[in-house]
Amino acid sequence: MPISELTLKSSDHEPARRFEVFTGSGRRREWLPEEKARIVAESYEAGATVSAVARRYALSPQQLFAWRRAARQPLAEAPALESLFVPAVIAAPRPEPAARRRRKQKAARDGVIELEIDGVAMRVGRGADTRTVAAVIRALKATT
């Protein structure tokens, strides 16, 4: 069939008509959740733009923005977790040999602070971060 037969013929007083040719399967692509997550993560990388990542995967930027928005949403159907209890076993400390006790006593004199709040003991050694120690003390006070 010659090309001349494929062209649209119109008269001079008729406006030109436009038609589109669709190639491909004509179906929507289905992306696996892992693929979506990988593409969304790639769009958050330093220096990456949503438009560039969308072009790379033949997506519209709007589609990628929708995936990013969905990824930020909390899971609506989080699996129900069954409450579990773990038994606490409290055992008496084993007696240490005398040589070890002497070393620990000497170390205790070398700048260790021991705190006890409602039966919970805490030892703070030299060089401990003050913010961490303060946070632990606040947590101990909050639990009592």
Coordinates of C-alpha atoms in Angstrom, one line a residue:
M1 CA 0.0 0.0 0.0
P2 CA 1.6 3.3 -1.0
I3 CA 1.9 6.1 1.6
S4 CA -0.4 8.3 -0.5
E5 CA -3.3 6.0 0.4
L6 CA -2.5 6.3 4.2
T7 CA -2.8 10.1 4.3
L8 CA -6.1 11.7 5.4
K9 CA -7.8 13.5 2.6
S10 CA -9.7 16.6 3.4
S11 CA -11.3 19.3 1.4
D12 CA -10.1 22.9 1.6
H13 CA -13.1 24.0 3.7
E14 CA -12.7 21.1 6.2
P15 CA -10.2 21.5 9.1
A16 CA -7.3 19.2 9.2
R17 CA -7.9 16.1 11.3
R18 CA -5.3 14.7 13.8
F19 CA -4.9 11.1 14.7
E20 CA -2.6 9.4 17.1
V21 CA -0.9 6.1 16.6
F22 CA -0.5 4.0 19.8
T23 CA 2.3 1.5 19.9
G24 CA 2.9 -1.1 22.5
S25 CA 0.5 -3.4 24.3
G26 CA -2.0 -0.7 25.3
R27 CA -2.1 -2.0 28.8
R28 CA -1.0 -0.3 32.0
R29 CA 2.3 -1.4 33.3
E30 CA 2.2 -3.1 36.6
W31 CA 5.1 -2.3 38.9
L32 CA 6.1 -4.7 41.7
P33 CA 6.2 -3.1 45.2
E34 CA 9.9 -3.7 45.3
E35 CA 10.4 -1.9 42.0
K36 CA 8.3 1.1 43.2
A37 CA 10.3 1.2 46.4
R38 CA 13.6 1.1 44.6
I39 CA 12.5 3.9 42.2
V40 CA 11.2 6.0 45.0
A41 CA 14.4 5.6 47.0
E42 CA 16.4 6.5 43.9
S43 CA 14.3 9.8 43.6
Y44 CA 15.4 10.7 47.2
E45 CA 19.1 10.2 46.5
A46 CA 21.3 13.3 46.8
G47 CA 21.4 15.2 43.5
A48 CA 18.6 13.2 41.9
T49 CA 15.5 15.0 40.6
V50 CA 12.1 13.5 40.3
S51 CA 11.8 14.4 36.6
A52 CA 15.1 12.8 35.7
V53 CA 14.3 9.6 37.6
A54 CA 10.8 9.5 36.1
R55 CA 12.2 9.9 32.6
R56 CA 14.7 7.1 33.2
Y57 CA 11.8 4.7 33.9
A58 CA 9.4 6.2 31.3
L59 CA 7.1 7.5 34.1
S60 CA 5.4 10.8 34.4
P61 CA 6.7 12.9 37.3
Q62 CA 3.1 13.0 38.7
Q63 CA 3.2 9.2 39.0
L64 CA 6.5 9.2 40.8
F65 CA 5.2 12.0 43.2
A66 CA 2.1 9.8 43.9
W67 CA 4.4 6.9 44.7
R68 CA 6.5 9.1 47.0
R69 CA 3.4 10.4 48.8
A70 CA 2.1 6.8 49.2
A71 CA 5.5 5.7 50.6
R72 CA 5.2 8.4 53.3
Q73 CA 1.8 7.3 54.5
P74 CA 1.6 4.9 57.5
L75 CA 0.4 1.5 56.7
A76 CA -3.3 1.3 56.9
E77 CA -3.4 -2.4 57.4
A78 CA -0.5 -3.1 59.7
P79 CA -0.4 -6.7 60.8
A80 CA -1.9 -7.2 64.2
L81 CA 0.9 -8.2 66.6
E82 CA 0.0 -10.5 69.4
S83 CA 1.2 -9.2 72.8
L84 CA 3.8 -11.4 74.1
F85 CA 5.4 -11.6 77.6
V86 CA 8.8 -12.8 78.3
P87 CA 9.4 -14.1 81.8
A88 CA 12.1 -12.2 83.7
V89 CA 14.6 -14.4 85.5
I90 CA 16.3 -12.8 88.5
A91 CA 19.3 -14.7 89.7
A92 CA 21.7 -13.9 92.4
P93 CA 25.1 -12.8 91.1
R94 CA 27.8 -15.5 91.1
P95 CA 30.6 -14.9 93.6
E96 CA 33.8 -13.7 91.9
P97 CA 37.2 -14.9 92.8
A98 CA 39.1 -12.7 95.4
A99 CA 41.6 -11.4 92.8
R100 CA 38.9 -10.1 90.5
R101 CA 37.2 -8.3 93.4
R102 CA 40.3 -6.5 94.4
R103 CA 40.7 -5.2 90.8
K104 CA 37.1 -4.0 90.7
Q105 CA 37.5 -2.2 94.0
K106 CA 40.6 -0.4 92.7
A107 CA 38.7 0.5 89.5
A108 CA 35.8 1.8 91.6
R109 CA 38.2 4.2 93.3
D110 CA 39.5 5.5 89.9
G111 CA 36.6 7.9 89.1
V112 CA 33.5 5.7 88.9
I113 CA 30.3 7.1 90.2
E114 CA 27.6 4.7 91.3
L115 CA 23.9 5.7 91.5
E116 CA 21.0 3.8 92.8
I117 CA 17.5 4.9 92.1
D118 CA 14.7 2.7 93.5
G119 CA 16.8 -0.4 93.5
V120 CA 18.3 0.1 90.0
A121 CA 22.1 0.6 90.1
M122 CA 24.0 2.6 87.5
R123 CA 27.7 3.0 87.3
V124 CA 29.2 6.0 85.4
G125 CA 32.8 5.7 84.4
R126 CA 35.3 8.4 83.6
G127 CA 34.8 9.8 80.1
A128 CA 31.0 9.0 79.9
D129 CA 29.0 11.4 77.8
T130 CA 27.1 13.8 80.1
R131 CA 24.1 14.0 77.8
T132 CA 23.8 10.2 77.8
V133 CA 24.1 10.0 81.6
A134 CA 21.5 12.7 82.1
A135 CA 19.1 10.9 79.7
V136 CA 19.6 7.6 81.5
I137 CA 18.9 9.3 84.9
R138 CA 15.7 10.9 83.5
A139 CA 14.6 7.5 82.2
L140 CA 15.2 5.9 85.5
K141 CA 13.3 8.6 87.4
A142 CA 10.4 8.3 84.9
T143 CA 10.0 4.6 85.4
T144 CA 9.7 4.9 89.2

